[in-house]
Amino acid sequence: MANQNDLKILVTVSPDELKAFVTIYPSEDYSRVSRDEIISALQNQKVTYGIKEDVIDLCSNRPIYNEEICIAEGIPAQNGKNGSVIYHFDTSVAKSPTLLDDGRINYRELNLIQSVSQGQLLCSLEPPLMGTQGMTVRGKVIAAVNGRPAVMPRGKNVQVSEDGQKLYASTAGEVEYLDATKVSVYTNHEVPADVDNSTGNVTFVGSVIIKGNVLSGFSVEAGGNVEVYGVVEGATIRAGGNIILRRGMQGMGKGTLIAGGDIVSRYIEYCNVEAQGNIQAEAVMHSNIKCGNKLELTGRKGLLVGGTCKVGKIIVAKVIGSHMATVTDLEVGTDPTVRERYKQVKEELSSSESDIKKAEQAITILKKLEGMGALTPDKQEILTKSVRTKIYLSSRVEELKNEMVILDEKLQQEVSGKVRSLNTIYPGVKVTIGTCTMYVKETLQYCTLYRDGADIRVGAVDR
């Protein structure tokens, strides 16, 4: 504040110090303010950077009274941009079968496999951008955050270039892109007939194609996709990628499907099914379903009846339940794999912390013996192992705590799950969205069940 013959100059600085403002209050004779007086007022407030000379001229030659005018402006810091991965193959290949005009699903044209040749470029890295520091009107440097380099999603059967910026296929096969953290290339293994006593259980690092049936008691494990042309009985199929059953599965209460990607089947009966992605079928009956994203029942039947379904986002079906009020338990809104992983991490964290205490107790006792010179070679080895165990477990505990924070954030996110019926929902259906539960007591038609605050409401089918 400067005061000369009742002429007042007020200089204010914004909280982030990126702007300074001047306000001129008139004296009794409305005499003009000089450049030196304005500069002196700025200096009193330590405003030294980004001063607008034209504004000073305006204020001294043609002053505007009682109005705040921006007279200096700093430069905000510009944060850098993180590097990114550029994919040179289609990461959005459709994982849904074709719906024919008569309502049937074409299970022969699934178009799920994307082939690459040896040496084909799969990914390249976009370098990060550095940040640009800023400056306040008081001449203070504002630090900027530099962009972080992207991590090459290196999986199996791929090769990184010498400069570390490109990823190539080291073999011909099928490219897999499941969780945006790894890109792998798998070759296929074909079983020409049934999986039975003649083949035994099938285990393969790549994708598996089975031309016949998979009989009860056998298992198929693949790092890539599993495609079965025949019927799957009470068997176990595990796939790092997708599972495609061209006919279906009659699990007899002991059949299991576990996929790191999607599951597509004509029908699923009396099975335990887990998919990190989507599940699509014409009918799911009396099965326990865990699905990370979407459970969709399409085709002529579009039937979901009996059993338990835990789905991350949405369930879409024509008919849910039956006219006999078959108990059908639906839970949507939370990825079941996240909830289960949270439980596993919590248990491992508790166990690791307990083991650290045991190791510390052993180290304390053995250190005392060492101080007394009574440490035998056997006990020295135990001491060394105990120290190594403590170091490893301490590191592991930190990793688990960080993962707990991430998982907890996912679980606390707003629940937005939905259950959509394109025809009928019968009594006997129980719907849970987050912490809200609804028992269907009368037949509902062409509707969507969704959460509204603490209640589950019935809305239009296209909501």
PDB file of C-alpha atoms in Angstrom, residues 259-260 274-278 289-294 310-314 331-343 407 410-417 434:
ATOM      1  CA  ALA A 259     -10.777 -68.260 -17.699  1.00  0.00           C
ATOM      2  CA  GLY A 260      -8.454 -65.277 -17.522  1.00  0.00           C
ATOM      3  CA  GLU A 274     -15.140 -68.110 -13.254  1.00  0.00           C
ATOM      4  CA  ALA A 275     -14.173 -65.530 -15.891  1.00  0.00           C
ATOM      5  CA  GLN A 276     -12.232 -62.311 -15.416  1.00  0.00           C
ATOM      6  CA  GLY A 277     -13.935 -60.843 -18.496  1.00  0.00           C
ATOM      7  CA  ASN A 278     -17.402 -61.631 -19.913  1.00  0.00           C
ATOM      8  CA  ILE A 289     -20.989 -68.047 -11.750  1.00  0.00           C
ATOM      9  CA  LYS A 290     -18.252 -65.498 -11.047  1.00  0.00           C
ATOM     10  CA  CYS A 291     -17.780 -62.932 -13.767  1.00  0.00           C
ATOM     11  CA  GLY A 292     -15.602 -59.803 -13.661  1.00  0.00           C
ATOM     12  CA  ASN A 293     -17.564 -57.777 -16.199  1.00  0.00           C
ATOM     13  CA  LYS A 294     -20.757 -58.867 -18.003  1.00  0.00           C
ATOM     14  CA  LYS A 310     -21.606 -62.811  -8.843  1.00  0.00           C
ATOM     15  CA  VAL A 311     -20.984 -60.341 -11.650  1.00  0.00           C
ATOM     16  CA  GLY A 312     -18.864 -57.186 -11.725  1.00  0.00           C
ATOM     17  CA  LYS A 313     -21.060 -54.889 -13.846  1.00  0.00           C
ATOM     18  CA  ILE A 314     -24.231 -56.174 -15.492  1.00  0.00           C
ATOM     19  CA  GLU A 331     -25.062 -60.229  -7.049  1.00  0.00           C
ATOM     20  CA  VAL A 332     -23.746 -57.381  -9.216  1.00  0.00           C
ATOM     21  CA  GLY A 333     -21.638 -54.258  -8.781  1.00  0.00           C
ATOM     22  CA  THR A 334     -18.387 -55.628  -7.363  1.00  0.00           C
ATOM     23  CA  ASP A 335     -15.794 -57.693  -9.225  1.00  0.00           C
ATOM     24  CA  PRO A 336     -15.765 -61.006  -7.306  1.00  0.00           C
ATOM     25  CA  THR A 337     -12.086 -61.562  -8.123  1.00  0.00           C
ATOM     26  CA  VAL A 338     -11.213 -58.247  -6.430  1.00  0.00           C
ATOM     27  CA  ARG A 339     -13.147 -59.180  -3.295  1.00  0.00           C
ATOM     28  CA  GLU A 340     -11.507 -62.612  -3.140  1.00  0.00           C
ATOM     29  CA  ARG A 341      -8.044 -61.182  -3.779  1.00  0.00           C
ATOM     30  CA  TYR A 342      -8.604 -58.668  -0.958  1.00  0.00           C
ATOM     31  CA  LYS A 343      -9.366 -61.560   1.381  1.00  0.00           C
ATOM     32  CA  LEU A 407      -7.914 -53.202  -3.718  1.00  0.00           C
ATOM     33  CA  LYS A 410     -11.678 -50.548  -5.914  1.00  0.00           C
ATOM     34  CA  LEU A 411     -14.078 -51.997  -3.354  1.00  0.00           C
ATOM     35  CA  GLN A 412     -15.048 -48.529  -2.102  1.00  0.00           C
ATOM     36  CA  GLN A 413     -15.938 -47.257  -5.570  1.00  0.00           C
ATOM     37  CA  GLU A 414     -19.569 -46.404  -6.182  1.00  0.00           C
ATOM     38  CA  VAL A 415     -21.615 -49.492  -6.966  1.00  0.00           C
ATOM     39  CA  SER A 416     -23.312 -49.232 -10.358  1.00  0.00           C
ATOM     40  CA  GLY A 417     -24.292 -52.814 -11.162  1.00  0.00           C
ATOM     41  CA  GLY A 434     -23.545 -53.557  -3.312  1.00  0.00           C
TER      42      GLY A 434
END
